[in-house]
């Protein structure tokens, strides 16, 4: 049974396990990052992959986001449905069906902006082969050794840029990078230098420079402040933050400000088969487990393992039917486990629904 | 864009990544397990948690399944929508909203059978507190040391059984166990012995004895053949099988017969940023990664790591736009990543849709 608007999630109508979204934290995070990019002369293209939620996307767009970032054409289509007039696919896009959709959408709506990455001549040619009357705008992607995609050298990048500039159906719009895999502020600074250099080299009018921005937006804010490019931050996880992975890595551990964890899973103790051992009705189906296990809110509870539908914990004083709360680690693998989540106020009263469209 | 009936999934309409279900393998597996339980005098209550799909549930029920197993009341409600007249929740159920639903459903339909586990006096009392005009039928659960839920001793089990028999609103129906965590056939045999003993002790008319049955149905078939109980196997993963975890563990590695992998993920090579390194557009959002990574169908492709939306592979001879196929490991964390999957024939023509309801 779904949660009932105006009632507490503990009033008996809602089935557990359930993941709830705290409205105050969500609103705080949306406002905090909107202010951060504004104060640093940047713009936010929040990564919609994190939540894929029309309600959260609407909050981000209402707070002034440039548009939305997506990881796949499928997500771009959904983001378009969320009301985004500008969409950035943060990959080289090679999917014929996805590109056909994007070309149609560009033709149907002159105000629609669609951007994607390219890191190869082959990638530019695939775009060109699917272009309609409006060209596909691309950002040439500069990677780094040990990184994910992206040209490994500035020379390589310039070859792709030149090819894009000479290819009908494709228009060079700037440079893309991803600093999320780097380990130190010094590595990030060096990489941002090379991105800035790339922007100067490609010489397009009103260039865009996009970077990731979840773990290093402080360094990005300082280093890119004087760059003559429109800086698009693609942070996604900030919107709900977490009690694990991002709690440890947020730049707000180094600068003033904070993000607040907005996601919480509630589940029943199903069984206490041995003294000190409890089986909780929350599993891999309900909460993320890939970048840290859930974080029990109650002291003295230690997670031993998670199974498909159960979590085995060590704890004393629990009995069947007790409800336990857990913070989560890694929002990007939290939302995709749920089709709808109750949005709650401080008293756990349901004030809305957060739907997802994965 | 969804797949188009009658067309190949490679004909341009479908966006990738996509997970497809092979109809032949699915039908083969449904028929194989239906025959196995019939030949061994057992019955199948397939665990719907694996797929949560109305189409697959309908195939299992049409092949003679006793009913469906679920892990949560939420899943039980969905399974009811799939057409199951008998539902077994393979846990102690303590969720008030879920029990309220079950009590209503039992009252509304005299033909509906609802069974769940109990391993404690507290669990029996929670059931009783929510019972309507028809009692909740329970199976007392016998666990084992190092296992999940379930009474740890026969004495403990008998106390719960006696309490169930003396509690209005609850009716004792038999015994439940789960052998999936045991490591050797000898351990399984000993555990099955104790379950058989428990069935004799509880002395109910037409007792039910339910066990897991994915990894040890050969031993179960041999050991429980002469038991005077209705044996319900709760195997779930058999229905699609896999190319990893269950491929290594299926009892058909020891006895005649086979299951066939029915799930396959197809994804594009998005980028080849360095010679020998490729970024594939398939991530943790698309394929399971908890009990082994996806299994490349093409030789010479080695997965280095999976990220939210990408898989980094070592391979030569790949270029952006190439499509790669992967088998999967662990079907229970495969279906939950998709809301609809194309059902395909041997030529990858779309012959239907497998929906999921997680």
PDB file of C-alpha atoms in Angstrom, chain A residues 95-98 100 130, chain B residues 1-16 18 20 266 268 323 342 344-345 347-351:
ATOM      1  CA  UNK A  95      23.371   4.418 -30.300  1.00  0.00           C
ATOM      2  CA  UNK A  96      21.456   4.653 -33.622  1.00  0.00           C
ATOM      3  CA  UNK A  97      17.994   4.683 -32.013  1.00  0.00           C
ATOM      4  CA  UNK A  98      19.082   7.292 -29.487  1.00  0.00           C
ATOM      5  CA  UNK A 100      17.569   9.205 -34.329  1.00  0.00           C
ATOM      6  CA  UNK A 130      22.466  10.453 -37.849  1.00  0.00           C
TER       7      UNK A 130
ATOM      8  CA  UNK B   1      12.198   3.474 -27.903  1.00  0.00           C
ATOM      9  CA  UNK B   2      10.783   0.054 -27.094  1.00  0.00           C
ATOM     10  CA  UNK B   3      11.439  -3.041 -29.144  1.00  0.00           C
ATOM     11  CA  UNK B   4       9.039  -3.639 -32.016  1.00  0.00           C
ATOM     12  CA  UNK B   5       7.240  -6.976 -32.144  1.00  0.00           C
ATOM     13  CA  UNK B   6       8.398  -9.159 -35.024  1.00  0.00           C
ATOM     14  CA  UNK B   7      11.547  -7.120 -35.682  1.00  0.00           C
ATOM     15  CA  UNK B   8      15.077  -8.044 -34.724  1.00  0.00           C
ATOM     16  CA  UNK B   9      16.410  -6.136 -31.720  1.00  0.00           C
ATOM     17  CA  UNK B  10      19.267  -5.096 -34.017  1.00  0.00           C
ATOM     18  CA  UNK B  11      16.999  -3.482 -36.606  1.00  0.00           C
ATOM     19  CA  UNK B  12      17.487  -0.006 -35.232  1.00  0.00           C
ATOM     20  CA  UNK B  13      14.411   0.582 -33.141  1.00  0.00           C
ATOM     21  CA  UNK B  14      15.767  -0.543 -29.777  1.00  0.00           C
ATOM     22  CA  UNK B  15      18.057   1.588 -27.632  1.00  0.00           C
ATOM     23  CA  UNK B  16      21.056   0.009 -25.973  1.00  0.00           C
ATOM     24  CA  UNK B  18      19.240  -3.656 -23.393  1.00  0.00           C
ATOM     25  CA  UNK B  20      16.913  -9.544 -23.604  1.00  0.00           C
ATOM     26  CA  UNK B 266      23.769  -6.064 -25.229  1.00  0.00           C
ATOM     27  CA  UNK B 268      27.691  -0.556 -27.371  1.00  0.00           C
ATOM     28  CA  UNK B 323      27.759  -4.119 -30.024  1.00  0.00           C
ATOM     29  CA  UNK B 342      12.274  -7.829 -24.996  1.00  0.00           C
ATOM     30  CA  UNK B 344      13.367 -12.844 -28.289  1.00  0.00           C
ATOM     31  CA  UNK B 345      13.531 -15.951 -30.443  1.00  0.00           C
ATOM     32  CA  UNK B 347      17.162 -14.939 -34.341  1.00  0.00           C
ATOM     33  CA  UNK B 348      16.717 -12.127 -31.808  1.00  0.00           C
ATOM     34  CA  UNK B 349      13.324 -11.282 -33.242  1.00  0.00           C
ATOM     35  CA  UNK B 350      11.068  -9.733 -30.626  1.00  0.00           C
ATOM     36  CA  UNK B 351       8.257 -12.159 -29.811  1.00  0.00           C
TER      37      UNK B 351
END
